[in-house]
Amino acid sequence: MCGIVGIVAHGPVNQGLYDALTVLQHRGQDAAGISTEHEGTLHTRKALGLVRDVFHERHMLRLKGNMGIGHTRYPTNGCASSAEAQPFYVNSPYGICLAHNGNLTNLAELKEQLVSHDRRHLNTGSDTEALLNVFADELQRQSNPVLTPQGVFAAVAGVHRRCRGGYAVVAMILGHGIVAFRDPNGIRPICLGRRDGDLGPEYMVASESVAMDALDFRLMGDIGPGEAVYIEAGGQLHRQQCGAPRSYTPCIFEFVYFARPDSIIDRISVYKSRLRMGERLADKILRERPDHDIDVVMPIPDSSRTSALEVSHRLGVKYREGFIKNRYIGRTFIMPGQKLRQQSVRRKLNAIDLEFQGKNVLLVDDSIVRGTTSRQIIEMAREAGARRVYFASASPPVRFPNVYGIDMPTSRELVASGRSDEDVARLIGADWLVYQDLEDLVRAVRYDNGDIIEFDTSCFSGRYVTPEVTAAYLARLEVEQCEEGRAQRGRDMPEAEEDDDAESDEVLAESHAGAA
């Protein structure tokens, strides 16, 4: 999962891109990058680390220009290294920078096509680099020597024909404008906003609407499945459907965990959907345990707080904040590597003993994925004096790998895979465990938007919305992940490079003069 943003304005966009990335930091904490264009010259700063650590004053001063794109990275393909921080760049045609959120499921096939047929060189294992080269190749094929909106949309249509998986993309074509598009299934989110100024309208695209709110852009709506938006450098907006939508199936895990509660995604309020998750979860608890002995309901901060509050209200049980979060520790689920996740839980949370002592506590979390965090939190609750510890998940059991951009690639990593609820409860140390039913989760999220009938629920249901994800595909993916894990254990994790003014820290591409 990553955060992407693009802005076309009538003044400098460097500060706006930085502010938007800080708002989208929850979507990726591995690396960050910004690319801007000024008078035909590309300016890029990208490195490992949080947004606040990657960009210093000297970098911001160099990011000149009235249009640019930005990215916060959470690695699912390739590796956690500065070489794969985004945006990526190719100099032909025109000069293109690209950043994306999601995962291509036919990456091996694309690489073969790009190398053997299109004669393009790939320097990393990132699917973003492959996607960029596909887009560049399709743009190169356009017969008109002058770049037009129709030429851009034809290139996007070519990307949809060749690429499979879930992806939301923002790309900057130097000297021309910014294009943004979404996979034909609408799996990964991206929205469009507008801000009116004295010199005319300015436009912004971003993964979540909260980035629009922070910069005072008015949300115009979502980019639809298979749709593309092209914003010329002068501020002219063009929209076109570039391929028949295969479905409209947004990833439901965005609403469960990834998105901020103050976001609107596909016209659905994330906050309201989480409230309804809590309502339905409480109803299930009352059905299964009408004579429960729960003394207090506590959330696992932060993403489960909204659901937990509604569970408490519905059960008629006290709500208390039993864990205090250290906000300077990243989200453990999206940290690269299991070892880092395990080390971070106790540094991240601290229990308030007085709220636990002698009580039967219901802990509410948004989901249980690997079980590592849940097990350690339950241990902390017992150490704080809880008499019994019950655990409730606002989402169903995660039993299948996600292949569309979330780092849960193999079933062997998932605590619920092949296990009953009782088995999972025993493994994480809970006295009782209750999961949300999938049907209730879908109803809770779908409530606001009648246009969306289905969601991508593959990690819960094992039903994948793209046909190339078969049992054979998943088996091959598991083997590859095991081999990658063994290789990774045999070497040290790469460390962030010293931050200095070296040429490698600041990529300045030469001036471009139209078509290649």
Coordinates of C-alpha atoms in Angstrom, one line a residue:
M1 CA 0.0 0.0 0.0
C2 CA 1.3 3.4 -0.9
G3 CA 0.2 7.0 -1.1
I4 CA 0.3 9.0 -4.3
V5 CA -0.4 12.7 -5.1
G6 CA -0.2 15.0 -8.1
I7 CA -0.8 18.8 -8.4
V8 CA -1.0 21.2 -11.3
A9 CA -1.1 24.8 -10.1
H10 CA -0.3 28.4 -11.0
G11 CA 2.4 28.7 -8.4
P12 CA 5.0 26.5 -6.7
V13 CA 3.7 23.0 -5.7
N14 CA 6.6 21.8 -3.6
Q15 CA 5.0 22.7 -0.2
G16 CA 1.6 21.4 -1.3
L17 CA 3.1 18.0 -2.3
Y18 CA 5.0 17.8 1.0
D19 CA 1.9 18.6 3.0
A20 CA -0.1 16.1 1.1
L21 CA 2.5 13.4 1.7
T22 CA 2.5 14.0 5.4
V23 CA -1.3 13.5 5.4
L24 CA -0.8 10.3 3.4
Q25 CA 2.1 9.0 5.6
H26 CA -0.1 6.3 7.1
R27 CA -0.1 4.6 3.7
G28 CA 3.6 4.0 3.6
Q29 CA 6.6 4.6 5.9
D30 CA 9.4 3.0 4.0
A31 CA 10.4 5.8 1.6
A32 CA 9.1 9.0 0.2
G33 CA 9.7 11.0 -3.0
I34 CA 8.7 14.2 -4.9
S35 CA 9.3 15.1 -8.5
T36 CA 8.6 18.6 -10.0
E37 CA 9.1 20.1 -13.4
H38 CA 10.3 23.7 -14.0
E39 CA 11.0 25.1 -17.4
G40 CA 11.7 21.7 -18.9
T41 CA 13.9 20.5 -16.1
L42 CA 13.0 17.6 -13.8
H43 CA 13.8 18.0 -10.1
T44 CA 13.5 14.9 -7.8
R45 CA 14.2 14.1 -4.2
K46 CA 13.6 10.6 -2.9
A47 CA 15.1 8.4 -0.2
L48 CA 14.3 5.9 2.5
G49 CA 12.5 7.2 5.6
L50 CA 9.4 9.2 6.7
V51 CA 8.4 12.3 4.8
R52 CA 9.7 14.6 7.5
D53 CA 13.1 12.9 7.4
V54 CA 13.5 12.7 3.6
F55 CA 12.8 16.4 2.8
H56 CA 14.9 19.2 4.4
E57 CA 14.9 22.9 3.5
R58 CA 17.6 22.5 0.9
H59 CA 15.7 19.8 -0.9
M60 CA 12.5 21.8 -0.9
L61 CA 14.2 24.8 -2.4
R62 CA 15.4 22.7 -5.3
L63 CA 11.9 21.3 -6.0
K64 CA 10.9 24.1 -8.3
G65 CA 7.9 24.2 -10.5
N66 CA 4.1 24.5 -10.8
M67 CA 3.4 20.9 -11.3
G68 CA 4.7 17.7 -9.6
I69 CA 3.9 14.3 -8.1
G70 CA 4.7 12.6 -4.8
H71 CA 4.8 9.2 -3.3
T72 CA 5.0 7.5 0.1
R73 CA 6.2 3.9 -0.2
Y74 CA 5.1 0.7 1.4
P75 CA 7.0 -2.1 -0.3
T76 CA 5.2 -5.2 -1.7
N77 CA 7.3 -5.8 -4.8
G78 CA 11.1 -5.4 -5.1
C79 CA 12.9 -4.6 -1.9
A80 CA 13.1 -1.9 0.8
S81 CA 15.9 0.0 -0.7
S82 CA 16.5 3.6 -1.8
A83 CA 16.9 2.4 -5.4
E84 CA 13.2 1.6 -5.5
A85 CA 11.9 4.7 -3.9
Q86 CA 9.4 6.5 -6.2
P87 CA 8.7 8.4 -8.5
F88 CA 10.5 6.5 -11.3
Y89 CA 11.7 8.2 -14.4
V90 CA 12.4 7.5 -18.1
N91 CA 13.6 10.0 -20.6
S92 CA 11.7 8.8 -23.6
P93 CA 9.3 9.8 -24.8
Y94 CA 9.1 13.4 -23.5
G95 CA 10.5 12.5 -20.1
I96 CA 8.0 10.7 -17.8
C97 CA 7.9 10.4 -14.0
L98 CA 5.5 7.9 -12.5
A99 CA 4.4 6.7 -9.0
H100 CA 1.8 4.1 -8.3
N101 CA -0.1 2.4 -5.5
G102 CA -1.0 -1.3 -5.9
N103 CA 0.5 -4.5 -7.4
L104 CA 0.7 -5.9 -10.9
T105 CA -0.2 -9.6 -10.9
N106 CA 1.3 -10.3 -14.4
L107 CA 4.7 -8.7 -13.6
A108 CA 6.8 -11.7 -14.9
E109 CA 5.0 -11.6 -18.3
L110 CA 5.3 -7.8 -18.5
K111 CA 9.1 -8.0 -17.9
E112 CA 9.5 -10.5 -20.6
Q113 CA 7.6 -8.4 -23.1
L114 CA 9.4 -5.2 -22.2
V115 CA 12.9 -6.7 -22.5
S116 CA 12.4 -9.1 -25.5
H117 CA 9.8 -7.2 -27.6
D118 CA 10.0 -3.5 -26.6
R119 CA 13.8 -3.5 -26.1
R120 CA 13.5 -1.7 -22.8
H121 CA 15.9 -2.2 -19.9
L122 CA 14.6 -2.7 -16.3
N123 CA 17.0 -1.8 -13.5
T124 CA 15.0 -3.0 -10.5
G125 CA 12.5 -5.6 -9.4
S126 CA 9.8 -3.0 -8.9
D127 CA 6.5 -3.4 -10.7
T128 CA 6.3 0.4 -10.8
E129 CA 9.3 0.5 -13.2
A130 CA 7.6 -2.1 -15.4
L131 CA 4.3 -0.1 -15.4
L132 CA 6.2 3.1 -16.2
N133 CA 7.9 1.4 -19.2
V134 CA 4.6 0.0 -20.5
F135 CA 3.1 3.5 -20.3
A136 CA 6.1 5.0 -22.0
D137 CA 6.1 2.4 -24.8
E138 CA 2.4 2.9 -25.4
L139 CA 2.9 6.7 -25.5
Q140 CA 5.8 6.2 -28.0
R141 CA 3.5 4.3 -30.3
Q142 CA 1.1 7.3 -30.8
S143 CA 1.5 8.4 -34.5
N144 CA 0.8 12.1 -33.8
P145 CA 4.1 13.9 -33.2
V146 CA 2.4 16.5 -31.0
L147 CA 1.2 15.2 -27.7
T148 CA -2.6 15.5 -27.4
P149 CA -5.1 14.4 -24.7
Q150 CA -6.3 11.7 -27.0
G151 CA -2.8 10.4 -27.4
V152 CA -2.4 10.2 -23.6
F153 CA -5.7 8.4 -23.2
A154 CA -4.8 6.0 -26.0
A155 CA -1.6 5.2 -24.1
V156 CA -3.6 4.6 -20.9
A157 CA -5.9 2.2 -22.8
G158 CA -2.8 0.3 -23.9
V159 CA -1.7 0.0 -20.2
H160 CA -5.1 -1.4 -19.3
R161 CA -4.8 -4.0 -22.1
R162 CA -1.3 -5.2 -21.0
C163 CA -1.4 -4.8 -17.2
R164 CA -3.3 -6.9 -14.7
G165 CA -3.9 -6.4 -10.9
G166 CA -4.8 -3.4 -8.8
Y167 CA -3.2 -0.1 -9.5
A168 CA -3.8 3.7 -9.1
V169 CA -1.2 5.7 -11.0
V170 CA -0.1 9.3 -11.2
A171 CA 2.5 10.3 -13.9
M172 CA 4.0 13.6 -15.0
I173 CA 4.9 14.2 -18.6
L174 CA 7.5 16.9 -18.7
G175 CA 6.5 20.1 -20.4
H176 CA 2.9 18.8 -20.9
G177 CA 1.0 17.8 -17.8
I178 CA -0.1 15.2 -15.3
V179 CA -2.1 12.0 -16.0
A180 CA -3.8 9.8 -13.4
F181 CA -5.6 6.6 -13.9
R182 CA -7.1 3.6 -12.1
D183 CA -7.3 -0.1 -12.8
P184 CA -10.4 -1.3 -14.6
N185 CA -11.7 -3.1 -11.5
G186 CA -11.3 0.0 -9.3
I187 CA -9.4 -1.9 -6.6
R188 CA -7.0 0.8 -5.5
P189 CA -8.4 4.3 -4.7
I190 CA -7.6 7.6 -6.3
C191 CA -9.7 10.8 -6.3
L192 CA -9.7 14.2 -8.0
G193 CA -10.0 17.7 -6.5
R194 CA -10.2 21.3 -7.6
R195 CA -9.2 24.7 -6.1
D196 CA -10.2 28.0 -7.7
G197 CA -7.7 30.8 -7.6
D198 CA -7.2 34.3 -9.1
L199 CA -5.3 32.8 -12.1
G200 CA -7.8 30.0 -12.7
P201 CA -8.5 26.5 -11.4
E202 CA -5.8 24.2 -10.0
Y203 CA -6.2 20.5 -9.8
M204 CA -5.0 17.7 -7.5
V205 CA -5.2 13.9 -7.5
A206 CA -4.5 11.8 -4.4
S207 CA -5.0 8.4 -2.9
E208 CA -7.4 9.8 -0.3
S209 CA -9.6 12.8 0.1
V210 CA -7.9 13.9 3.3
A211 CA -5.0 15.2 1.2
M212 CA -7.5 17.4 -0.6
D213 CA -8.9 18.7 2.7
A214 CA -5.5 19.6 4.0
L215 CA -4.7 21.8 0.9
D216 CA -8.2 23.3 0.6
F217 CA -9.1 21.5 -2.6
R218 CA -12.7 20.7 -3.2
L219 CA -13.3 16.9 -3.8
M220 CA -14.8 16.5 -7.3
G221 CA -15.1 12.7 -6.9
D222 CA -13.2 9.5 -7.6
I223 CA -11.5 8.5 -10.7
G224 CA -13.6 5.6 -11.9
P225 CA -12.5 2.1 -12.8
G226 CA -10.6 2.3 -16.2
E227 CA -11.0 6.1 -16.2
A228 CA -8.1 8.5 -16.8
V229 CA -7.7 12.2 -16.0
Y230 CA -5.2 14.4 -17.9
I231 CA -4.4 17.9 -16.5
E232 CA -2.4 20.0 -18.9
A233 CA 0.4 22.2 -17.5
G234 CA -1.8 25.3 -18.1
G235 CA -4.7 23.9 -16.0
Q236 CA -7.0 22.4 -18.7
L237 CA -8.7 19.3 -17.4
H238 CA -9.6 16.3 -19.6
R239 CA -11.3 13.1 -18.5
Q240 CA -12.0 9.9 -20.5
Q241 CA -13.0 6.3 -20.0
C242 CA -10.0 4.4 -21.4
G243 CA -11.3 0.9 -21.1
A244 CA -14.5 -0.8 -20.3
P245 CA -14.8 -1.2 -16.5
R246 CA -14.4 -4.9 -15.7
S247 CA -16.1 -4.4 -12.4
Y248 CA -16.3 -1.8 -9.6
T249 CA -14.8 -3.7 -6.7
P250 CA -12.8 -1.5 -4.4
C251 CA -10.5 -3.2 -1.9
I252 CA -12.6 -3.5 1.3
F253 CA -9.4 -3.6 3.5
E254 CA -9.0 0.2 2.8
F255 CA -12.1 0.7 4.9
V256 CA -11.1 -1.8 7.6
Y257 CA -7.6 -0.6 8.2
F258 CA -5.6 1.4 5.7
A259 CA -7.6 4.6 5.0
R260 CA -7.9 7.5 7.5
P261 CA -11.3 7.7 9.1
D262 CA -11.8 11.2 7.8
S263 CA -11.5 10.1 4.2
I264 CA -14.2 9.6 1.6
I265 CA -13.4 6.7 -0.8
D266 CA -15.7 5.9 -3.7
R267 CA -18.3 8.2 -2.1
I268 CA -18.2 6.1 1.1
S269 CA -17.3 7.6 4.5
V270 CA -14.6 5.5 6.1
Y271 CA -15.6 6.8 9.5
K272 CA -19.3 5.8 9.1
S273 CA -18.4 2.4 7.7
R274 CA -16.3 1.7 10.8
L275 CA -19.2 2.8 13.0
R276 CA -21.4 0.3 11.2
M277 CA -18.7 -2.4 11.6
G278 CA -18.9 -1.9 15.3
E279 CA -22.7 -2.1 15.3
R280 CA -22.8 -5.4 13.5
L281 CA -19.9 -6.8 15.5
A282 CA -21.8 -6.0 18.7
D283 CA -24.9 -7.6 17.4
K284 CA -23.0 -10.8 16.7
I285 CA -21.6 -10.8 20.3
L286 CA -25.1 -10.4 21.7
R287 CA -26.3 -13.3 19.5
E288 CA -23.4 -15.6 20.5
R289 CA -23.0 -14.5 24.1
P290 CA -26.3 -12.9 25.3
D291 CA -25.1 -13.5 29.0
H292 CA -21.6 -12.1 28.4
D293 CA -19.6 -11.0 31.4
I294 CA -17.7 -8.2 29.7
D295 CA -16.8 -5.4 32.1
V296 CA -15.1 -3.0 29.7
V297 CA -14.5 -2.5 26.0
M298 CA -11.1 -1.2 24.9
P299 CA -9.8 -0.4 21.4
I300 CA -6.4 -1.3 20.0
P301 CA -5.3 2.2 18.9
D302 CA -5.9 3.8 16.4
S303 CA -7.9 2.3 13.5
S304 CA -10.2 0.2 15.7
R305 CA -11.3 3.1 18.0
T306 CA -14.4 4.0 15.9
S307 CA -15.7 0.4 15.8
A308 CA -14.9 -0.2 19.5
L309 CA -16.8 2.9 20.6
E310 CA -19.9 1.6 18.8
V311 CA -19.4 -1.9 20.2
S312 CA -19.4 -0.4 23.7
H313 CA -22.5 1.6 23.1
R314 CA -24.4 -1.3 21.6
L315 CA -23.4 -3.7 24.4
G316 CA -24.2 -1.1 27.1
V317 CA -20.7 -1.7 28.5
K318 CA -18.1 0.9 29.7
Y319 CA -15.6 2.2 27.0
R320 CA -12.1 2.8 28.2
E321 CA -8.7 3.7 26.6
G322 CA -6.6 1.0 28.1
F323 CA -3.6 1.4 25.8
I324 CA -1.7 4.6 25.2
K325 CA 0.1 4.7 21.8
N326 CA 3.5 6.2 21.2
R327 CA 2.8 8.2 18.1
Y328 CA 6.5 8.2 17.1
I329 CA 6.5 4.5 16.3
G330 CA 5.1 3.5 12.8
R331 CA 2.2 1.2 12.1
T332 CA 3.4 -2.3 12.8
F333 CA 1.4 -4.0 10.1
I334 CA 3.1 -2.0 7.3
M335 CA 6.6 -2.2 8.7
P336 CA 9.0 -4.1 6.3
G337 CA 9.9 -7.4 7.9
Q338 CA 8.4 -9.6 10.7
K339 CA 11.3 -9.0 13.1
L340 CA 10.6 -5.2 13.1
R341 CA 6.9 -5.8 13.7
Q342 CA 7.6 -8.0 16.7
Q343 CA 10.1 -5.5 18.2
S344 CA 7.8 -2.5 17.8
V345 CA 4.6 -3.6 19.5
R346 CA 5.7 -3.0 23.1
R347 CA 7.5 0.2 22.2
K348 CA 4.4 1.4 20.5
L349 CA 1.8 0.6 23.2
N350 CA 1.7 0.9 26.9
A351 CA -1.1 -0.4 29.2
I352 CA -2.8 1.6 31.9
D353 CA -2.8 -1.0 34.7
L354 CA -5.7 0.6 36.6
E355 CA -8.1 0.1 33.7
F356 CA -7.3 -3.7 33.5
Q357 CA -7.0 -4.9 37.1
G358 CA -9.6 -7.5 38.0
K359 CA -11.7 -6.9 34.9
N360 CA -13.0 -9.0 32.0
V361 CA -11.8 -7.0 29.1
L362 CA -13.0 -7.1 25.5
L363 CA -10.2 -5.8 23.2
V364 CA -11.4 -4.7 19.8
D365 CA -9.1 -4.5 16.8
D366 CA -9.7 -3.8 13.1
S367 CA -8.3 -7.2 12.0
I368 CA -6.0 -10.1 12.9
V369 CA -3.5 -10.7 10.1
R370 CA -0.3 -12.5 11.3
G371 CA -1.4 -12.6 14.9
T372 CA 1.9 -11.2 16.2
T373 CA 0.5 -7.9 17.4
S374 CA -2.6 -9.5 18.9
R375 CA -0.7 -12.1 20.9
Q376 CA 1.6 -9.5 22.4
I377 CA -1.3 -7.1 23.2
I378 CA -3.2 -9.8 25.0
E379 CA -0.1 -10.7 27.0
M380 CA 0.2 -7.0 28.0
A381 CA -3.5 -7.0 29.1
R382 CA -2.9 -10.0 31.4
E383 CA 0.3 -8.5 32.8
A384 CA -1.7 -5.3 33.6
G385 CA -4.1 -7.4 35.7
A386 CA -7.0 -8.4 33.5
R387 CA -9.0 -11.4 34.8
R388 CA -10.1 -12.5 31.4
V389 CA -9.2 -11.1 27.9
Y390 CA -11.7 -11.4 25.1
F391 CA -10.8 -10.4 21.6
A392 CA -13.0 -9.1 18.8
S393 CA -12.0 -8.4 15.2
A394 CA -14.1 -5.8 13.2
S395 CA -13.3 -7.8 10.0
P396 CA -13.5 -11.6 9.2
P397 CA -10.6 -14.0 9.5
V398 CA -7.8 -13.2 7.0
R399 CA -7.2 -16.6 5.5
F400 CA -6.0 -15.9 2.0
P401 CA -3.1 -13.9 0.5
N402 CA -3.7 -10.4 -0.9
V403 CA -2.1 -9.9 -4.3
Y404 CA -3.3 -6.4 -5.1
G405 CA -0.9 -4.3 -3.0
I406 CA -1.1 -5.4 0.6
D407 CA 1.9 -7.1 2.3
M408 CA 0.2 -10.4 3.2
P409 CA 1.4 -12.5 0.3
T410 CA 1.4 -16.1 1.6
S411 CA -1.1 -18.1 3.5
R412 CA 1.6 -19.5 5.8
E413 CA 2.0 -16.0 7.3
L414 CA -1.7 -15.7 8.2
V415 CA -2.7 -16.9 11.6
A416 CA -6.3 -17.8 10.5
S417 CA -5.3 -19.8 7.4
G418 CA -6.4 -23.4 7.8
R419 CA -7.4 -22.8 11.5
S420 CA -10.7 -22.5 13.3
D421 CA -11.6 -19.5 15.4
E422 CA -10.9 -21.6 18.5
D423 CA -7.4 -22.5 17.2
V424 CA -6.7 -18.8 16.5
A425 CA -7.9 -17.8 20.0
R426 CA -5.6 -20.4 21.5
L427 CA -2.6 -19.2 19.5
I428 CA -3.1 -15.5 20.4
G429 CA -3.9 -16.3 24.0
A430 CA -7.5 -15.0 24.1
D431 CA -10.2 -16.5 26.4
W432 CA -12.7 -16.0 23.6
L433 CA -12.5 -14.7 20.0
V434 CA -15.2 -13.3 17.8
Y435 CA -14.8 -12.3 14.1
Q436 CA -17.1 -10.1 12.0
D437 CA -19.0 -12.0 9.4
L438 CA -18.1 -11.2 5.8
E439 CA -21.7 -10.5 4.9
D440 CA -21.9 -8.0 7.7
L441 CA -18.7 -6.3 6.8
V442 CA -19.8 -5.8 3.2
R443 CA -23.2 -4.4 4.3
A444 CA -21.4 -2.0 6.7
V445 CA -19.2 -0.6 4.0
R446 CA -21.7 -0.7 1.1
Y447 CA -24.3 1.3 3.0
D448 CA -23.5 4.7 1.5
N449 CA -23.1 3.9 -2.1
G450 CA -25.5 1.9 -4.2
D451 CA -23.2 2.1 -7.2
I452 CA -20.9 -0.5 -5.6
I453 CA -22.4 -3.9 -5.3
E454 CA -19.3 -5.9 -4.6
F455 CA -15.9 -5.3 -3.1
D456 CA -12.5 -7.1 -3.4
T457 CA -12.7 -9.3 -0.4
S458 CA -10.1 -11.8 -1.6
C459 CA -8.1 -11.9 1.7
F460 CA -11.2 -13.0 3.5
S461 CA -13.1 -15.0 0.9
G462 CA -10.4 -16.3 -1.4
R463 CA -12.3 -14.9 -4.4
Y464 CA -10.1 -12.8 -6.7
V465 CA -11.5 -10.3 -9.0
T466 CA -8.9 -10.7 -11.8
P467 CA -8.9 -14.1 -13.6
E468 CA -5.1 -14.6 -13.7
V469 CA -5.0 -15.2 -9.9
T470 CA -5.4 -19.0 -9.8
A471 CA -4.4 -21.7 -7.4
A472 CA -1.3 -22.2 -9.6
Y473 CA -0.5 -18.5 -9.4
L474 CA -0.8 -18.4 -5.6
A475 CA 1.4 -21.6 -5.3
R476 CA 4.1 -20.0 -7.4
L477 CA 3.9 -16.8 -5.5
E478 CA 4.3 -18.7 -2.2
V479 CA 7.5 -20.4 -3.5
E480 CA 8.9 -17.1 -4.7
Q481 CA 8.2 -15.5 -1.3
C482 CA 9.9 -18.3 0.6
E483 CA 12.9 -18.1 -1.6
E484 CA 13.0 -14.3 -1.2
G485 CA 12.7 -14.7 2.6
R486 CA 15.6 -17.2 2.7
A487 CA 17.8 -14.8 0.7
Q488 CA 16.8 -11.9 2.9
R489 CA 17.8 -13.8 6.0
G490 CA 21.2 -14.4 4.6
R491 CA 22.0 -10.7 4.3
D492 CA 21.6 -7.6 6.3
M493 CA 18.7 -5.3 5.7
P494 CA 19.8 -2.2 3.7
E495 CA 20.2 0.9 5.8
A496 CA 19.3 4.5 4.8
E497 CA 22.2 6.3 3.3
E498 CA 23.8 9.3 4.9
D499 CA 21.8 12.4 4.0
D500 CA 24.1 14.9 2.4
D501 CA 24.3 17.2 -0.6
A502 CA 25.8 14.5 -2.9
E503 CA 24.7 14.4 -6.5
S504 CA 23.0 11.1 -5.9
D505 CA 20.6 12.7 -3.4
E506 CA 19.3 15.2 -6.0
V507 CA 18.4 13.9 -9.4
L508 CA 18.4 16.7 -12.0
A509 CA 17.4 15.5 -15.4
E510 CA 18.5 17.5 -18.4
S511 CA 16.2 19.8 -20.2
H512 CA 13.7 18.2 -22.7
A513 CA 12.6 19.7 -25.9
G514 CA 9.4 18.0 -27.0
A515 CA 9.1 14.5 -28.5
A516 CA 12.1 12.2 -28.4

